[in-house]
Coordinates of C-alpha atoms in Angstrom, one line a residue:
Chain N
M1 CA -26.3 68.9 30.4
G2 CA -26.3 65.4 28.9
S3 CA -23.3 66.1 26.6
R4 CA -21.3 67.5 29.5
L5 CA -22.0 64.4 31.5
I6 CA -20.9 62.1 28.7
A7 CA -17.8 64.2 28.2
A8 CA -17.0 64.0 31.9
I9 CA -17.4 60.2 31.9
V10 CA -15.1 59.9 28.9
A11 CA -12.5 62.2 30.4
S12 CA -12.7 60.3 33.7
A13 CA -12.3 57.0 31.9
W14 CA -9.2 58.2 30.0
A15 CA -7.7 59.4 33.3
S16 CA -8.4 56.1 35.0
P17 CA -5.3 54.5 36.4
V18 CA -6.8 51.2 35.2
L19 CA -6.6 52.2 31.6
A20 CA -3.1 53.6 32.3
Q21 CA -1.9 50.0 33.1
P22 CA -0.4 48.0 30.3
P23 CA -2.9 45.5 28.5
P24 CA -2.8 41.9 29.6
P25 CA -0.4 39.7 27.7
A26 CA -1.7 38.1 24.6
P27 CA -2.2 34.3 24.6
V28 CA 1.1 32.6 23.8
P29 CA 1.1 30.0 21.1
I30 CA 1.9 26.6 22.3
T31 CA 5.3 26.5 20.6
A32 CA 6.6 30.0 21.2
A33 CA 7.9 29.4 24.7
V34 CA 10.4 26.7 23.8
E35 CA 10.9 27.2 20.1
S36 CA 14.4 28.4 19.2
T37 CA 14.1 28.3 15.4
S38 CA 11.4 29.2 12.9
Y39 CA 10.5 25.5 12.6
P40 CA 7.6 24.7 14.8
L41 CA 8.2 22.4 17.7
A42 CA 4.6 21.1 17.7
L43 CA 4.0 18.3 15.1
T44 CA 0.5 19.7 14.4
E45 CA 2.0 23.1 13.4
R46 CA 4.7 21.8 11.1
P47 CA 4.5 22.4 7.4
L48 CA 4.4 19.6 4.9
L49 CA 7.8 20.4 3.4
M50 CA 11.2 21.2 4.9
P51 CA 11.9 25.0 4.6
A52 CA 14.4 26.1 2.0
G53 CA 17.9 25.2 3.1
G54 CA 16.8 23.0 6.0
F55 CA 17.4 19.3 6.2
E56 CA 16.3 16.5 8.4
L57 CA 18.1 13.2 9.0
F58 CA 16.0 10.3 10.4
G59 CA 16.6 6.8 11.4
I60 CA 13.9 4.2 12.2
L61 CA 14.5 0.8 13.7
A62 CA 11.6 -1.4 13.0
L63 CA 10.9 -4.8 14.6
G64 CA 8.5 -6.8 12.4
L65 CA 6.5 -9.7 14.0
Q66 CA 4.7 -12.0 11.5
E67 CA 2.9 -15.2 12.1
I68 CA 4.0 -17.8 9.5
G69 CA 3.0 -21.5 9.3
G70 CA 6.0 -23.7 10.1
L71 CA 6.4 -27.4 10.5
D72 CA 5.1 -27.3 14.1
G73 CA 2.2 -24.9 13.4
P74 CA 2.1 -21.1 13.4
E75 CA 5.4 -19.4 14.5
T76 CA 6.4 -15.8 14.8
L77 CA 9.0 -14.6 12.4
E78 CA 11.1 -11.7 13.7
T79 CA 12.6 -9.2 11.3
V80 CA 14.6 -6.1 12.2
V81 CA 15.0 -3.4 9.6
M82 CA 16.9 -0.1 9.9
K83 CA 15.4 2.8 7.8
P84 CA 17.7 5.8 7.5
G85 CA 16.8 8.7 5.3
I86 CA 17.1 12.4 4.6
R87 CA 14.8 15.3 3.6
Y88 CA 16.2 18.6 2.2
G89 CA 14.4 21.8 1.4
I90 CA 15.2 23.6 -1.9
G91 CA 13.2 26.8 -2.6
S92 CA 9.6 25.8 -2.5
A93 CA 10.4 22.1 -3.0
E94 CA 11.7 19.2 -0.9
V95 CA 13.8 16.2 -2.0
A96 CA 13.9 13.0 0.1
A97 CA 15.8 9.7 -0.1
G98 CA 16.0 6.7 2.1
L99 CA 16.7 3.0 2.2
D100 CA 15.7 -0.1 4.2
L101 CA 18.5 -2.3 5.6
L102 CA 17.7 -5.8 6.8
V103 CA 19.5 -6.0 10.1
H104 CA 18.1 -9.3 11.4
Q105 CA 16.1 -12.1 9.7
G106 CA 14.6 -14.7 12.0
E107 CA 14.5 -18.3 11.1
I108 CA 11.6 -20.8 11.1
E109 CA 12.2 -24.5 10.6
G110 CA 10.9 -25.6 7.2
V111 CA 10.7 -22.1 5.8
M112 CA 13.5 -20.9 3.5
F113 CA 14.3 -17.2 3.0
T114 CA 16.3 -16.5 -0.1
N115 CA 17.2 -12.9 0.4
D116 CA 20.4 -12.6 2.3
D117 CA 21.2 -9.1 1.0
P118 CA 20.7 -6.4 3.7
L119 CA 19.5 -3.8 1.2
T120 CA 15.8 -4.4 0.8
R121 CA 14.4 -1.1 -0.5
L122 CA 15.6 2.2 -2.0
F123 CA 13.5 5.3 -2.1
A124 CA 13.8 8.8 -3.6
G125 CA 11.3 11.5 -4.2
A126 CA 10.5 15.2 -4.5
R127 CA 7.6 17.4 -3.6
F128 CA 6.7 20.9 -4.6
E129 CA 4.7 23.4 -2.6
V130 CA 1.5 24.5 -4.4
S131 CA 0.3 26.3 -1.3
P132 CA 1.2 26.0 2.4
E133 CA -1.4 23.3 2.8
L134 CA -0.9 21.5 -0.5
A135 CA 2.1 19.8 -2.1
V136 CA 2.5 17.7 -5.3
G137 CA 5.4 15.5 -6.2
G138 CA 6.7 12.2 -7.5
E139 CA 8.7 9.3 -6.0
L140 CA 10.4 6.1 -7.0
A141 CA 10.9 3.1 -4.8
I142 CA 12.7 -0.1 -5.7
T143 CA 12.0 -3.1 -3.5
G144 CA 14.6 -5.9 -3.5
P145 CA 17.0 -3.9 -5.6
T146 CA 19.7 -6.5 -5.5
T147 CA 17.4 -9.5 -6.0
D148 CA 16.0 -11.3 -9.1
F149 CA 12.5 -10.2 -8.1
K150 CA 13.0 -6.4 -7.8
V151 CA 9.9 -4.3 -8.1
F152 CA 9.9 -0.7 -9.4
S153 CA 7.2 1.6 -7.9
P154 CA 6.9 5.0 -9.4
R155 CA 4.3 7.3 -7.9
A156 CA 2.7 10.7 -8.4
T157 CA 1.8 12.1 -5.0
L158 CA -0.4 14.8 -3.5
A159 CA -0.5 15.8 0.1
N160 CA -2.7 18.2 2.0
K161 CA -2.4 19.3 5.7
Q162 CA -5.1 21.1 7.6
H163 CA -4.1 22.7 10.9
F164 CA -6.7 23.1 13.7
G165 CA -5.0 24.7 16.6
R166 CA -3.5 21.8 18.6
G167 CA -4.9 19.3 16.0
A168 CA -4.1 18.6 12.4
V169 CA -5.1 16.3 9.6
E170 CA -2.9 15.1 6.8
L171 CA -4.4 13.5 3.7
G172 CA -2.1 11.9 1.1
V173 CA -2.8 10.4 -2.2
A174 CA -0.4 8.4 -4.5
A175 CA -1.0 6.9 -7.9
G176 CA 1.4 4.9 -10.1
L177 CA 2.6 1.5 -11.1
D178 CA 4.3 -1.5 -9.5
H179 CA 6.5 -3.1 -12.2
R180 CA 8.4 -6.4 -11.8
P181 CA 10.5 -7.2 -14.8
A182 CA 10.4 -10.6 -16.4
Q183 CA 12.5 -13.3 -14.8
D184 CA 13.9 -15.6 -17.4
M185 CA 15.6 -18.0 -15.0
F186 CA 12.3 -18.9 -13.4
E187 CA 10.3 -18.3 -16.6
L188 CA 8.2 -15.7 -15.0
P189 CA 6.6 -13.0 -17.2
S190 CA 6.8 -9.4 -16.2
R191 CA 4.1 -8.1 -13.9
Q192 CA 2.4 -4.8 -13.7
A193 CA -0.2 -3.5 -11.3
M194 CA -1.9 -0.1 -11.3
V195 CA -1.7 1.3 -7.7
L196 CA -3.9 3.9 -6.1
A197 CA -3.2 4.7 -2.4
G198 CA -4.8 7.0 0.2
Q199 CA -3.4 7.8 3.6
L200 CA -5.0 9.7 6.5
R201 CA -3.1 11.0 9.5
V202 CA -4.9 12.5 12.4
Q203 CA -2.7 14.3 14.9
G204 CA -3.2 15.7 18.4
Q205 CA -0.7 17.8 20.2
V206 CA -1.2 16.4 23.7
T207 CA 1.5 18.6 25.4
P208 CA 3.8 21.2 23.9
V209 CA 6.4 18.5 23.2
V210 CA 4.4 15.3 22.8
A211 CA 2.1 14.5 19.8
V212 CA 0.0 11.4 19.1
E213 CA -1.0 10.4 15.6
A214 CA -3.4 7.8 14.2
R215 CA -2.8 6.6 10.7
A216 CA -4.8 4.7 8.2
T217 CA -3.5 3.7 4.7
M218 CA -5.5 2.0 2.0
T219 CA -4.0 0.8 -1.3
Y220 CA -5.8 -0.5 -4.3
F221 CA -3.9 -2.8 -6.7
N222 CA -5.2 -3.6 -10.1
V223 CA -3.2 -6.4 -11.7
L224 CA -2.8 -5.4 -15.3
D225 CA -1.4 -8.5 -16.9
D226 CA -3.6 -11.1 -15.2
D227 CA -3.9 -13.1 -18.4
E228 CA -0.2 -13.9 -18.7
G229 CA -0.5 -17.2 -17.0
E230 CA 1.4 -16.6 -13.8
L231 CA -1.5 -15.0 -12.0
E232 CA -4.4 -17.2 -13.0
S233 CA -5.4 -18.0 -9.5
S234 CA -4.8 -14.4 -8.2
P235 CA -7.6 -11.8 -8.0
S236 CA -7.6 -9.2 -10.7
Y237 CA -7.6 -6.5 -8.0
F238 CA -7.3 -6.3 -4.2
V239 CA -7.2 -3.7 -1.5
Q240 CA -4.5 -3.7 1.2
Q241 CA -4.8 -1.6 4.3
S242 CA -2.7 -0.9 7.4
Y243 CA -3.1 1.1 10.5
G244 CA -0.8 2.7 13.0
L245 CA -0.4 4.7 16.1
R246 CA 2.6 7.0 16.6
A247 CA 3.9 9.1 19.4
L248 CA 6.4 11.9 18.6
G249 CA 8.3 13.6 21.3
S250 CA 10.2 16.9 20.4
V251 CA 13.2 16.6 22.7
T252 CA 14.6 19.8 21.4
P253 CA 13.6 22.0 18.4
D254 CA 16.1 20.0 16.4
L255 CA 15.5 16.5 17.7
D256 CA 12.5 14.2 17.7
V257 CA 12.1 10.8 19.3
I258 CA 9.5 8.6 17.6
G259 CA 7.7 5.5 18.7
E260 CA 5.2 3.7 16.4
F261 CA 3.0 0.6 16.4
E262 CA 1.7 -0.6 13.1
V263 CA -0.6 -3.4 12.0
L264 CA -0.2 -4.7 8.5
A265 CA -2.4 -7.8 8.7
S266 CA -4.7 -9.3 11.2
G267 CA -6.2 -12.7 11.9
E268 CA -4.2 -15.5 10.2
G269 CA -0.8 -14.2 9.5
N270 CA -0.9 -11.4 12.0
Y271 CA 1.8 -8.9 11.0
K272 CA 2.8 -6.1 13.3
I273 CA 5.7 -3.7 13.4
V274 CA 7.0 -1.9 16.4
S275 CA 9.3 1.0 15.6
I276 CA 11.5 3.5 17.4
G277 CA 13.4 6.3 15.8
V278 CA 15.0 9.7 15.9
A279 CA 14.9 12.7 13.6
Y280 CA 17.5 15.5 13.6
R281 CA 17.0 18.7 11.6
R282 CA 18.6 22.0 11.0
V283 CA 16.6 24.8 9.7
P284 CA 18.2 28.2 8.7
Chain V
M1 CA -18.9 -17.2 11.4
I2 CA -18.4 -16.2 15.0
R3 CA -15.0 -14.7 14.3
A4 CA -16.5 -12.6 11.5
A5 CA -19.3 -11.5 13.8
V6 CA -16.8 -10.5 16.4
V7 CA -14.9 -8.3 14.0
L8 CA -18.0 -6.6 12.8
V9 CA -19.2 -6.0 16.4
A10 CA -15.7 -5.0 17.6
G11 CA -15.6 -2.3 15.0
C12 CA -18.9 -0.6 16.1
A13 CA -18.6 -1.5 19.8
Q14 CA -15.9 1.0 20.2
S15 CA -16.9 4.7 20.1
Y16 CA -13.9 7.0 19.9
Q17 CA -16.1 10.1 20.3
S18 CA -17.4 12.4 22.9
A19 CA -20.9 12.0 24.4
R20 CA -21.4 15.6 23.3
V21 CA -22.3 16.3 19.7
V22 CA -19.9 18.2 17.6
A23 CA -20.8 22.0 17.6
P24 CA -22.8 23.3 14.6
G25 CA -20.7 23.9 11.6
K26 CA -17.7 22.2 13.0
T27 CA -16.0 19.1 11.6
Q28 CA -14.1 16.4 13.4
I29 CA -12.0 13.6 12.0
T30 CA -10.9 10.6 14.0
G31 CA -8.5 7.7 13.3
A32 CA -8.3 4.7 15.7
L33 CA -6.8 1.3 16.1
S34 CA -8.5 -1.5 18.0
R35 CA -7.4 -4.9 19.3
T36 CA -10.0 -7.6 20.1
E37 CA -9.3 -10.8 21.9
S38 CA -11.5 -13.5 23.3
I39 CA -11.8 -13.8 27.1
S40 CA -13.7 -17.1 26.8
E41 CA -11.8 -20.2 27.9
D42 CA -12.5 -22.3 24.8
D43 CA -11.5 -19.7 22.2
D44 CA -7.7 -19.4 21.9
D45 CA -7.6 -17.8 18.5
G46 CA -5.3 -14.8 18.2
A47 CA -6.1 -11.2 18.5
I48 CA -8.0 -9.4 15.7
Y49 CA -7.1 -5.8 14.9
S50 CA -9.2 -3.2 13.1
G51 CA -8.8 0.3 11.9
D52 CA -11.4 3.0 12.2
V53 CA -11.9 6.3 10.4
Q54 CA -14.8 8.7 11.3
V55 CA -15.9 12.1 10.1
R56 CA -18.4 13.9 12.2
Q57 CA -20.2 17.1 11.2
G58 CA -22.1 19.3 13.7
V59 CA -25.5 20.2 12.4
S60 CA -27.2 21.9 15.3
D61 CA -26.7 22.4 19.1
R62 CA -28.0 18.9 19.8
F63 CA -27.5 17.0 16.6
D64 CA -24.5 15.8 14.6
L65 CA -24.0 13.3 11.9
G66 CA -21.1 10.9 11.4
L67 CA -19.7 8.8 8.6
R68 CA -17.7 5.8 9.7
L69 CA -15.6 3.1 8.1
V70 CA -14.1 0.1 10.0
R71 CA -11.8 -2.4 8.2
T72 CA -9.5 -5.1 9.2
P73 CA -5.9 -4.7 8.0
G74 CA -4.1 -6.8 5.4
A75 CA -4.6 -7.8 1.8
G76 CA -6.3 -11.2 2.2
E77 CA -9.8 -11.6 3.7
V78 CA -10.9 -8.2 4.8
L79 CA -14.0 -7.5 6.9
S80 CA -15.5 -4.0 6.6
Q81 CA -18.3 -1.9 8.0
L82 CA -19.5 1.4 6.5
G83 CA -22.3 3.4 8.0
V84 CA -23.9 6.7 9.0
D85 CA -24.1 7.6 12.6
P86 CA -26.7 10.2 13.6
K87 CA -26.5 11.4 17.2
V88 CA -28.9 13.5 19.3
Q89 CA -27.9 15.1 22.6
I90 CA -30.7 15.0 25.2
T91 CA -29.1 17.2 27.9
A92 CA -28.3 20.9 27.5
P93 CA -25.1 21.7 25.6
D94 CA -23.5 23.2 28.7
S95 CA -24.3 20.5 31.1
T96 CA -21.4 18.7 32.9
T97 CA -23.1 15.3 32.5
T98 CA -24.2 14.5 29.0
L99 CA -26.8 12.1 27.8
T100 CA -26.9 11.3 24.1
V101 CA -28.6 8.7 21.9
A102 CA -27.4 7.5 18.6
L103 CA -28.6 5.1 15.9
P104 CA -25.8 4.1 13.6
I105 CA -26.9 2.3 10.5
S106 CA -24.3 0.4 8.6
V107 CA -23.5 -2.3 6.1
A108 CA -20.9 -5.0 6.9
W109 CA -19.3 -7.2 4.4
A110 CA -16.4 -9.6 3.8
E111 CA -14.2 -9.4 0.7
E112 CA -11.1 -11.2 -0.5
G113 CA -9.6 -9.7 -3.6
D114 CA -12.3 -9.4 -6.2
E115 CA -14.7 -11.7 -4.4
W116 CA -17.2 -9.9 -2.3
G117 CA -19.6 -11.5 0.2
E118 CA -23.1 -10.5 0.7
G119 CA -23.7 -7.4 2.9
V120 CA -25.3 -7.5 6.4
L121 CA -27.3 -4.5 7.6
V122 CA -26.4 -3.6 11.2
L123 CA -28.3 -1.3 13.5
T124 CA -26.6 -0.2 16.7
P125 CA -28.8 1.7 19.1
T126 CA -26.4 3.4 21.5
V127 CA -26.8 5.5 24.7
F128 CA -23.8 7.8 25.4
V129 CA -23.2 9.0 29.0
G130 CA -20.5 11.6 29.4
I131 CA -19.2 12.9 32.7
D132 CA -16.7 15.8 32.8
L133 CA -13.9 14.6 35.1
S134 CA -12.1 17.9 34.6
P135 CA -12.0 20.6 31.9
A136 CA -9.6 18.3 30.0
A137 CA -11.1 14.9 30.5
E138 CA -14.5 13.3 29.9
L139 CA -15.5 9.8 31.0
V140 CA -17.5 8.3 28.1
M141 CA -19.7 5.2 28.6
A142 CA -21.6 3.8 25.7
P143 CA -23.8 0.7 26.1
K144 CA -25.1 -0.7 22.8
V145 CA -27.3 -3.2 21.2
F146 CA -26.4 -4.7 17.9
V147 CA -29.1 -5.9 15.5
F148 CA -27.8 -7.8 12.5
L149 CA -30.2 -8.2 9.5
P150 CA -28.6 -10.6 7.0
D151 CA -29.8 -10.0 3.5
G152 CA -32.4 -7.6 4.9
K153 CA -34.4 -10.6 6.2
T154 CA -35.6 -9.8 9.7
D155 CA -36.4 -13.5 10.4
D156 CA -32.7 -14.3 10.3
S157 CA -31.7 -11.3 12.5
E158 CA -29.4 -11.6 15.5
V159 CA -29.3 -9.4 18.5
E160 CA -26.1 -9.0 20.6
V161 CA -25.0 -6.6 23.4
G162 CA -21.9 -4.7 24.2
G163 CA -20.5 -1.4 25.0
S164 CA -17.4 0.8 25.6
I165 CA -15.9 2.9 28.3
G166 CA -13.1 5.4 27.8
V167 CA -11.7 8.7 28.8
R168 CA -11.5 11.5 26.2
F169 CA -8.6 13.9 26.8
S170 CA -8.8 17.2 25.1
D171 CA -8.8 20.9 25.9
A172 CA -11.2 23.8 25.7
S173 CA -10.4 24.4 22.0
K174 CA -11.7 20.9 21.1
T175 CA -9.3 21.0 18.1
W176 CA -7.8 17.7 19.2
A177 CA -8.5 14.7 21.5
I178 CA -7.1 11.3 22.3
Q179 CA -9.4 8.6 23.6
P180 CA -8.2 5.3 25.1
E181 CA -11.2 2.9 25.3
L182 CA -12.1 -0.6 26.6
G183 CA -15.0 -2.5 24.9
L184 CA -16.8 -5.6 26.1
L185 CA -18.8 -7.8 23.7
H186 CA -20.9 -10.8 24.1
I187 CA -21.8 -13.0 21.2
S188 CA -24.7 -15.4 21.8
E189 CA -23.7 -17.8 19.0
G190 CA -23.0 -21.4 20.2
D191 CA -24.1 -23.1 23.4
D192 CA -22.6 -20.7 25.9
G193 CA -21.7 -17.8 23.6
A194 CA -18.4 -16.0 23.9
S195 CA -17.2 -12.7 25.3
F196 CA -14.5 -10.5 23.8
L197 CA -12.5 -7.6 25.2
T198 CA -11.3 -4.8 22.9
F199 CA -8.8 -2.1 23.7
G200 CA -8.1 0.8 21.3
L201 CA -6.9 4.3 21.0
G202 CA -8.5 7.0 18.9
V203 CA -7.1 10.4 17.9
S204 CA -9.3 13.2 16.8
A205 CA -8.7 16.6 15.2
G206 CA -11.0 19.3 13.8
N207 CA -12.0 22.9 13.7

């Protein structure tokens, strides 16, 4: 009797028109509705590296505001720098290059700026995918490449990105040297500093197309040739940190609009940078 | 001295966290940038910025533990605060109004290159009140008392008051949040003391 009742209930259930209806739709990922390529629209879902064959062109216009002591007390020095660059995916690796172009250098009475060359920095690097969340690489930056005081900055890099739904955390580490060659004209010895840097990026995808990111960067400099005479009054090591907030709007799957506010120094010598930019990419 | 005290207090006056504790086994990482400026007439020094990094780990339904570092930017004189931040939720986990108490214990110090100043122990008893404005927004109020114990000597201790108010925007997944915040501080140093207003934005992500 009991088994017949159970069989009847089961048979009734299978015959139920409710079960005959299609199942409710599965939850739709945040990017699926508007994404036209395999590259995620949401910043928090993007991989560390560009996919193979894909490229990204970006340009950042940065307005720097730095308080400097002039003849009439502290004044604000305005600097405008254009930062174009490119990223390109090759297999499981990515190569990148960029440069900084000085567009405008403000003037302060009593303070002389010797660098009239617009090219202020060159950068090139490559990263290799160890796993989808981990990449290692190397890069070389040259600051003041056309001046007598150029600084070569080779780095080994490591980056990790953890995705948490609509949040993500990126942790980057870089280690290397800053090397400035000797300058005979000014009788300056060469200068080397060991550099270790860490960077944390915390990202929140506020809407499907708008993400907000907080960034903290901390860099440790150990001056290796402190006993050469030039740096007698300098510390043997120091730590430099900067913080920033960034908003990224994905106008289309191929185009981002970026706004950023960054603080490099506080208190005396307040140094802030306000940036806007765009990034255009094509991913096969 | 008062400027240094402001920076130290500005760092821990801001909260950048929910009144709720992080769920057990979950981890939350927060980055934030704050700007502090005097609102006293006789203090026209410029604004002070500070960066803030927090990691919080949920331990139980009503207890989480945080690790927090606050530092001013730049490569010259830098002021820092590093501490642990235990938090206990008084109300039930599913309540729409949350009451939580916290007792951050931290060390604050100044450094310039390889010269380090002596550390100051800072206790910051805090009460968090969280009100759910909607499923995606929580009003977070956090009045605080700051107890400074220079060199560990209680006879030189200072007590200041302050607090923060902000709205934490997130969603049901709690995998992200942004939290704009206002903070008000009062420093009793000097004849009349001084008051400072801080504004900042925190961004959180976690599992």
